């Protein structure tokens, strides 16, 4: 008997048995068959103490939310299965029905309450200011403002909103490890984040210290879609039961997260905790913020392109006319930088270099400021492309031009400078402008090195306001307003440079 | 040092492109102020010969003397002898090779200003005179694309003259021109000849060669097959190769 048939027969036998057993077991209670597990989304990347990979056994995820999910599963009588999901895309993923609910230190805000069904709060967080151990300039947010300090925080959090409200300069991150790393490295002056995060990442670090009292209390809630009322009600009841039975307290004590503030959980009806005023996201609020992002985008684009254009020329010359070792080196450069993703390059420049200088105790400080890393990354990357454009442009000038100039006694360098290059420019300019527009859009990648440019600003704003469409349209409009004139400029230049043809 | 009375003296010039022998032991001389027409079938090596004299091609054997300067095999493209030879002879190409991004006047003054270090003002004044001389005094501000073929070639001549050479190497400089335009250019050449410039012309204009050349050299398959005064070489050719070539030309 062929194996497949054999297996299929065995399979149907087993499922028949399972149905029988289930019927037997369930008959008395009249309950339905075992429901499918609930899918719970959270981000385990740098997500301690909420959910993270167990350092002792990376195959396991641990955290107070993992324990809470376990407790909820017992209360609901239904398995809960965890799925990995980027923190910043959790709500979008929920909308897309990629999973059943999100529980990942998501703060209760009016906008979220409007768009989603929030459970009753399961934790009261406060925010904690953390500085370097030797810091003596400030102990409060007001001091930070006065000293014009740069404060690291997470995107789209109550902490970030409070800092913005106070007008403090911030640098935002999309995970919880980097802010403290940057603080230690001196890239930011302080970090302001939820107490559980501070407890886990900073409390044990001798190079950092907590200053001031925890402040700005708020609530974490589980997020469902509006159409999941039934499930959400069940979960609300389960949370209430866990609270009353003391199980919730046990979990928090295990993670050293229990404090007096948690008493508020008993009165925690969603409506009571909506403290932030809703409907504040008018264009008057977000457009200036988008414009700030656009200014950063323009700055990065122009400076990176300038670097690429300057660096591209010697590279092209080396490839065209250099002696072979120089030519080979230039070729390696071009192939290398065209071959690796610019994202990887940005990671390396920003996070990799400091690690190298620390590891080998180099005398030179390789800690690049976010803007420097961004400009360098794009500049180095695009220099490879510009070099190839230069090369093609120079080669498009007929050999007869070189000979005519030579017969007039012009040296090679003079010929290049006065005769060949000006003609090549007309060939070089259109693709170079194209590259500039491409670079301009590529700059959206720099958010990974903690630079807030236009796309990042859009992500932050749209997530805070849930006006994905409206703010998205405004952002797209801003990009167009900038890139369309660029195309126009390129055609004008092409026309001007081309006048001798 | 042994000074020859010749402007150009070539001895035993041999040039290969890979395995192909393009110039085979060529020897010839051109006196100062002479006009020499170099004729011969396609692929004979005429262009290559001119390019060797101008240092645009290197060669395998022989030597090229231009006044006191000597080019030898393996010379450096930008080396001193090549630069000196280029000061003696300007070169004009069949396809003009004007600099398209510069006006006629800018084409003419480019090398004087940037190679000789002439003042812009003075160079422009002289440049205008040269354009006047080739009949283009009114087109100084035109870009090459705005000029006819004959006008372009006359700008190219003015451009070469701006470096004050003793002679010109002209490679079929009228071949791509219509008959009337040819006449413009040939008239300029005759004018230069009267002024005492040494001219070495590759040409298919037999009429012009007969009228203006002091001497005709026939090159075929990389060798000089015949040379002499135009009425002898063109009117009564001795070599069979010359006869064949001339009869083909008249067809
Ligand atoms: N750069 C080169 N590489 C290889 N072969 C070449 C090169 N230039 C010329 N040749 C060859 O050398 C030979 C002589 O060429 P040349 O251009 O000197 O002939 P020509 O007498 O000027 O002919 P035409 O009257 O057609 O211009 C030809 O067979 C040509 O194919
Ligand atoms: Mg030729």
PDB file of C-alpha atoms in Angstrom, chain A residues 400-401 403-410 414 417-419 422-423 498-501, chain B residues 51 54 56 86 91 93 97-101 110-111 114-115 143 145 159-160 163:
ATOM      1  CA  UNK A 400      37.773  62.495 -31.659  1.00  0.00           C
ATOM      2  CA  UNK A 401      37.278  65.249 -29.114  1.00  0.00           C
ATOM      3  CA  UNK A 403      42.354  63.880 -30.302  1.00  0.00           C
ATOM      4  CA  UNK A 404      41.288  67.315 -31.513  1.00  0.00           C
ATOM      5  CA  UNK A 405      42.246  68.769 -28.143  1.00  0.00           C
ATOM      6  CA  UNK A 406      45.517  66.817 -28.092  1.00  0.00           C
ATOM      7  CA  UNK A 407      46.463  68.112 -31.544  1.00  0.00           C
ATOM      8  CA  UNK A 408      45.948  71.629 -30.171  1.00  0.00           C
ATOM      9  CA  UNK A 409      48.507  70.872 -27.496  1.00  0.00           C
ATOM     10  CA  UNK A 410      46.035  70.455 -24.657  1.00  0.00           C
ATOM     11  CA  UNK A 414      43.057  70.179 -19.402  1.00  0.00           C
ATOM     12  CA  UNK A 417      38.329  69.672 -17.526  1.00  0.00           C
ATOM     13  CA  UNK A 418      37.597  72.028 -20.408  1.00  0.00           C
ATOM     14  CA  UNK A 419      36.347  69.821 -23.210  1.00  0.00           C
ATOM     15  CA  UNK A 422      31.385  69.990 -19.868  1.00  0.00           C
ATOM     16  CA  UNK A 423      30.032  67.774 -22.636  1.00  0.00           C
ATOM     17  CA  UNK A 498      22.565  71.127 -23.908  1.00  0.00           C
ATOM     18  CA  UNK A 499      22.638  74.442 -25.771  1.00  0.00           C
ATOM     19  CA  UNK A 500      25.930  73.700 -27.491  1.00  0.00           C
ATOM     20  CA  UNK A 501      24.667  70.492 -29.047  1.00  0.00           C
TER      21      UNK A 501
ATOM     22  CA  UNK B  51      48.194  60.648 -37.113  1.00  0.00           C
ATOM     23  CA  UNK B  54      50.817  64.368 -35.010  1.00  0.00           C
ATOM     24  CA  UNK B  56      48.137  60.510 -32.114  1.00  0.00           C
ATOM     25  CA  UNK B  86      52.131  69.569 -32.292  1.00  0.00           C
ATOM     26  CA  UNK B  91      45.760  68.968 -37.542  1.00  0.00           C
ATOM     27  CA  UNK B  93      40.014  66.254 -39.241  1.00  0.00           C
ATOM     28  CA  UNK B  97      35.723  67.812 -34.167  1.00  0.00           C
ATOM     29  CA  UNK B  98      34.758  71.280 -33.066  1.00  0.00           C
ATOM     30  CA  UNK B  99      33.993  71.522 -29.349  1.00  0.00           C
ATOM     31  CA  UNK B 100      30.188  71.522 -29.401  1.00  0.00           C
ATOM     32  CA  UNK B 101      29.717  73.334 -26.104  1.00  0.00           C
ATOM     33  CA  UNK B 110      40.493  77.723 -26.156  1.00  0.00           C
ATOM     34  CA  UNK B 111      44.038  76.486 -26.727  1.00  0.00           C
ATOM     35  CA  UNK B 114      44.665  77.575 -21.730  1.00  0.00           C
ATOM     36  CA  UNK B 115      47.798  76.154 -23.339  1.00  0.00           C
ATOM     37  CA  UNK B 143      27.697  77.325 -31.775  1.00  0.00           C
ATOM     38  CA  UNK B 145      25.432  73.084 -34.455  1.00  0.00           C
ATOM     39  CA  UNK B 159      41.303  76.998 -34.428  1.00  0.00           C
ATOM     40  CA  UNK B 160      44.453  75.229 -35.624  1.00  0.00           C
ATOM     41  CA  UNK B 163      48.276  78.075 -32.184  1.00  0.00           C
TER      42      UNK B 163
END
